[in-house]
């Protein structure tokens, strides 16, 4: 099934929101793709949709990255040259309630993965980190030298993985490791066939607005309108998921030059307020988004946006899609599949 002339990439968490968009880009960029995902926060329908969009096959293995034997078997069965590691748990609130599940999946799972990689002689890894590692800093725009910290178990898992991967690289400089700190990934593939599909009521802004627009939720609660920002609502750096995954291809090219450990922000550098997003979404969808002002959400900072200069220069990457395009693509997906992959399958 796989083309032996093409390099093979393992995508952990490839059935998820960002991972599925990554698989589309990889298949369209002439890679063979193997996905490992335990489907704890996704559906195999996304993997089928990826193959429909690209008209190319991929290998899907249902499995857990905490299962060492399964990972070893994957590396024995496929000539994997690099790993794009998206698998993990990502809900901040849930991480406060179930910290051990987060430490196990995100930290132990990643340790397992790098052990299997080392055994197989595959030492190229791109890790999904997060702007959450900038903690409660008020120094936006953040560049990669900003001191890091964490305020919740989810953030601590990202920080700890970043740290042990740096230790691993220091102990064995043959590793090629890219730590990508995502700002706020939103939007969907322009085909409208894949997108973000939260299991329950969305925690994040864009999927919440999309579900209000499609009539699944009555109104948006805006968490605070008294922040020291231009309109009082929180400011974030929203980045289109397709731009984001293209940054991973650039990161892999950067690692191909020579072994290194590199850290890059993936953001646009442009901050938008909650109200900016509401208005952009209303404009592209033609649907009114009712909202109420609510209490600030604990743990939120007033503003968070990237200094993307390092990724611009070293990776030759910059985001192309603007906020309206992000809303347009999020809306197309939500409109096509109001119930997400449950409806698509
Ligand atoms: P997602 O939940 O849609 O995708 C993660 C995928 O990993 C899911 O398909 C899930 O089933 C799978 N998974 C989880 N634990 C696993 C395990 N132990 N073994 C195998 N598969 C497992 O999330 P996403 O938004 O696509 O995020 C991908 C990565 O990017 C995560 O590591 C997340 O922390 C990170 N990240 C996401 C955001 C964001 O806003 N979406 C921001 C910063 C960083
Ligand atoms: C949140 C997480 C962060 C994680 C990121 C991506 C918290 C405290 N932070 O970040 O760790 O890396 O998601 O998964 O959970 N908003 C509303 N109403 C809503 C939802 C959000 O007003 O229903 C506001 C928020 O207050 C914020 C902005 O919209 O100002 C964006 O929120 P969100 O999409 O959750 O992203 P982050 O807060 O950046």
PDB file of C-alpha atoms in Angstrom, residues 125-134 142-146 148 162 166 176-184 237 239 243-244 246-269 305-318:
ATOM      1  CA  UNK A 125      10.587  14.242  16.679  1.00  0.00           C
ATOM      2  CA  UNK A 126       8.250  17.229  16.452  1.00  0.00           C
ATOM      3  CA  UNK A 127       6.341  17.858  19.678  1.00  0.00           C
ATOM      4  CA  UNK A 128       3.057  19.774  20.074  1.00  0.00           C
ATOM      5  CA  UNK A 129       3.804  22.216  22.843  1.00  0.00           C
ATOM      6  CA  UNK A 130       1.684  25.217  23.714  1.00  0.00           C
ATOM      7  CA  UNK A 131       1.808  28.910  24.469  1.00  0.00           C
ATOM      8  CA  UNK A 132       0.486  27.813  27.859  1.00  0.00           C
ATOM      9  CA  UNK A 133       4.186  27.427  28.821  1.00  0.00           C
ATOM     10  CA  UNK A 134       4.366  31.247  28.993  1.00  0.00           C
ATOM     11  CA  UNK A 142       6.125  36.400  23.714  1.00  0.00           C
ATOM     12  CA  UNK A 143       9.350  35.313  22.141  1.00  0.00           C
ATOM     13  CA  UNK A 144      10.919  31.939  22.823  1.00  0.00           C
ATOM     14  CA  UNK A 145      13.282  33.310  25.492  1.00  0.00           C
ATOM     15  CA  UNK A 146      10.351  34.382  27.692  1.00  0.00           C
ATOM     16  CA  UNK A 148       8.266  29.585  31.212  1.00  0.00           C
ATOM     17  CA  UNK A 162       9.799  20.186  26.839  1.00  0.00           C
ATOM     18  CA  UNK A 166      15.956  19.022  26.192  1.00  0.00           C
ATOM     19  CA  UNK A 176      16.572  16.139  16.017  1.00  0.00           C
ATOM     20  CA  UNK A 177      13.793  17.648  18.131  1.00  0.00           C
ATOM     21  CA  UNK A 178      11.415  20.479  17.388  1.00  0.00           C
ATOM     22  CA  UNK A 179       9.281  21.959  20.167  1.00  0.00           C
ATOM     23  CA  UNK A 180       6.443  23.929  18.574  1.00  0.00           C
ATOM     24  CA  UNK A 181       4.558  26.270  20.863  1.00  0.00           C
ATOM     25  CA  UNK A 182       1.108  26.688  19.350  1.00  0.00           C
ATOM     26  CA  UNK A 183      -0.906  29.782  20.099  1.00  0.00           C
ATOM     27  CA  UNK A 184      -4.660  29.322  19.419  1.00  0.00           C
ATOM     28  CA  UNK A 237      -3.358  34.918  18.719  1.00  0.00           C
ATOM     29  CA  UNK A 239      -3.862  30.733  13.931  1.00  0.00           C
ATOM     30  CA  UNK A 243      -1.150  27.262   8.538  1.00  0.00           C
ATOM     31  CA  UNK A 244      -0.213  25.566  11.803  1.00  0.00           C
ATOM     32  CA  UNK A 246       2.312  23.600   7.420  1.00  0.00           C
ATOM     33  CA  UNK A 247       4.649  24.930  10.121  1.00  0.00           C
ATOM     34  CA  UNK A 248       5.360  21.286  11.033  1.00  0.00           C
ATOM     35  CA  UNK A 249       6.541  20.500   7.505  1.00  0.00           C
ATOM     36  CA  UNK A 250       8.866  23.504   7.749  1.00  0.00           C
ATOM     37  CA  UNK A 251      10.066  22.328  11.165  1.00  0.00           C
ATOM     38  CA  UNK A 252      10.909  18.898   9.712  1.00  0.00           C
ATOM     39  CA  UNK A 253      12.883  20.551   6.903  1.00  0.00           C
ATOM     40  CA  UNK A 254      14.765  22.589   9.521  1.00  0.00           C
ATOM     41  CA  UNK A 255      15.632  19.409  11.447  1.00  0.00           C
ATOM     42  CA  UNK A 256      16.854  17.737   8.253  1.00  0.00           C
ATOM     43  CA  UNK A 257      19.772  20.237   8.042  1.00  0.00           C
ATOM     44  CA  UNK A 258      21.548  18.901  11.133  1.00  0.00           C
ATOM     45  CA  UNK A 259      20.757  17.371  14.544  1.00  0.00           C
ATOM     46  CA  UNK A 260      19.453  20.014  16.951  1.00  0.00           C
ATOM     47  CA  UNK A 261      16.808  20.892  19.474  1.00  0.00           C
ATOM     48  CA  UNK A 262      14.814  23.883  18.285  1.00  0.00           C
ATOM     49  CA  UNK A 263      11.974  25.837  19.884  1.00  0.00           C
ATOM     50  CA  UNK A 264       9.547  27.904  17.820  1.00  0.00           C
ATOM     51  CA  UNK A 265       6.330  29.788  18.384  1.00  0.00           C
ATOM     52  CA  UNK A 266       3.587  29.102  15.857  1.00  0.00           C
ATOM     53  CA  UNK A 267       1.304  32.123  15.885  1.00  0.00           C
ATOM     54  CA  UNK A 268       0.435  34.990  13.581  1.00  0.00           C
ATOM     55  CA  UNK A 269       1.766  37.719  15.877  1.00  0.00           C
ATOM     56  CA  UNK A 305       0.107  36.629  21.325  1.00  0.00           C
ATOM     57  CA  UNK A 306       3.282  35.473  19.673  1.00  0.00           C
ATOM     58  CA  UNK A 307       6.411  37.084  18.460  1.00  0.00           C
ATOM     59  CA  UNK A 308       6.683  34.767  15.426  1.00  0.00           C
ATOM     60  CA  UNK A 309       9.991  36.251  14.151  1.00  0.00           C
ATOM     61  CA  UNK A 310      12.056  33.132  14.963  1.00  0.00           C
ATOM     62  CA  UNK A 311       9.734  30.818  13.007  1.00  0.00           C
ATOM     63  CA  UNK A 312       9.540  33.402  10.197  1.00  0.00           C
ATOM     64  CA  UNK A 313      13.334  33.524   9.882  1.00  0.00           C
ATOM     65  CA  UNK A 314      14.552  30.038  10.815  1.00  0.00           C
ATOM     66  CA  UNK A 315      11.675  27.973   9.420  1.00  0.00           C
ATOM     67  CA  UNK A 316      10.708  30.325   6.601  1.00  0.00           C
ATOM     68  CA  UNK A 317       7.159  29.980   7.947  1.00  0.00           C
ATOM     69  CA  UNK A 318       4.486  32.563   8.445  1.00  0.00           C
TER      70      UNK A 318
END
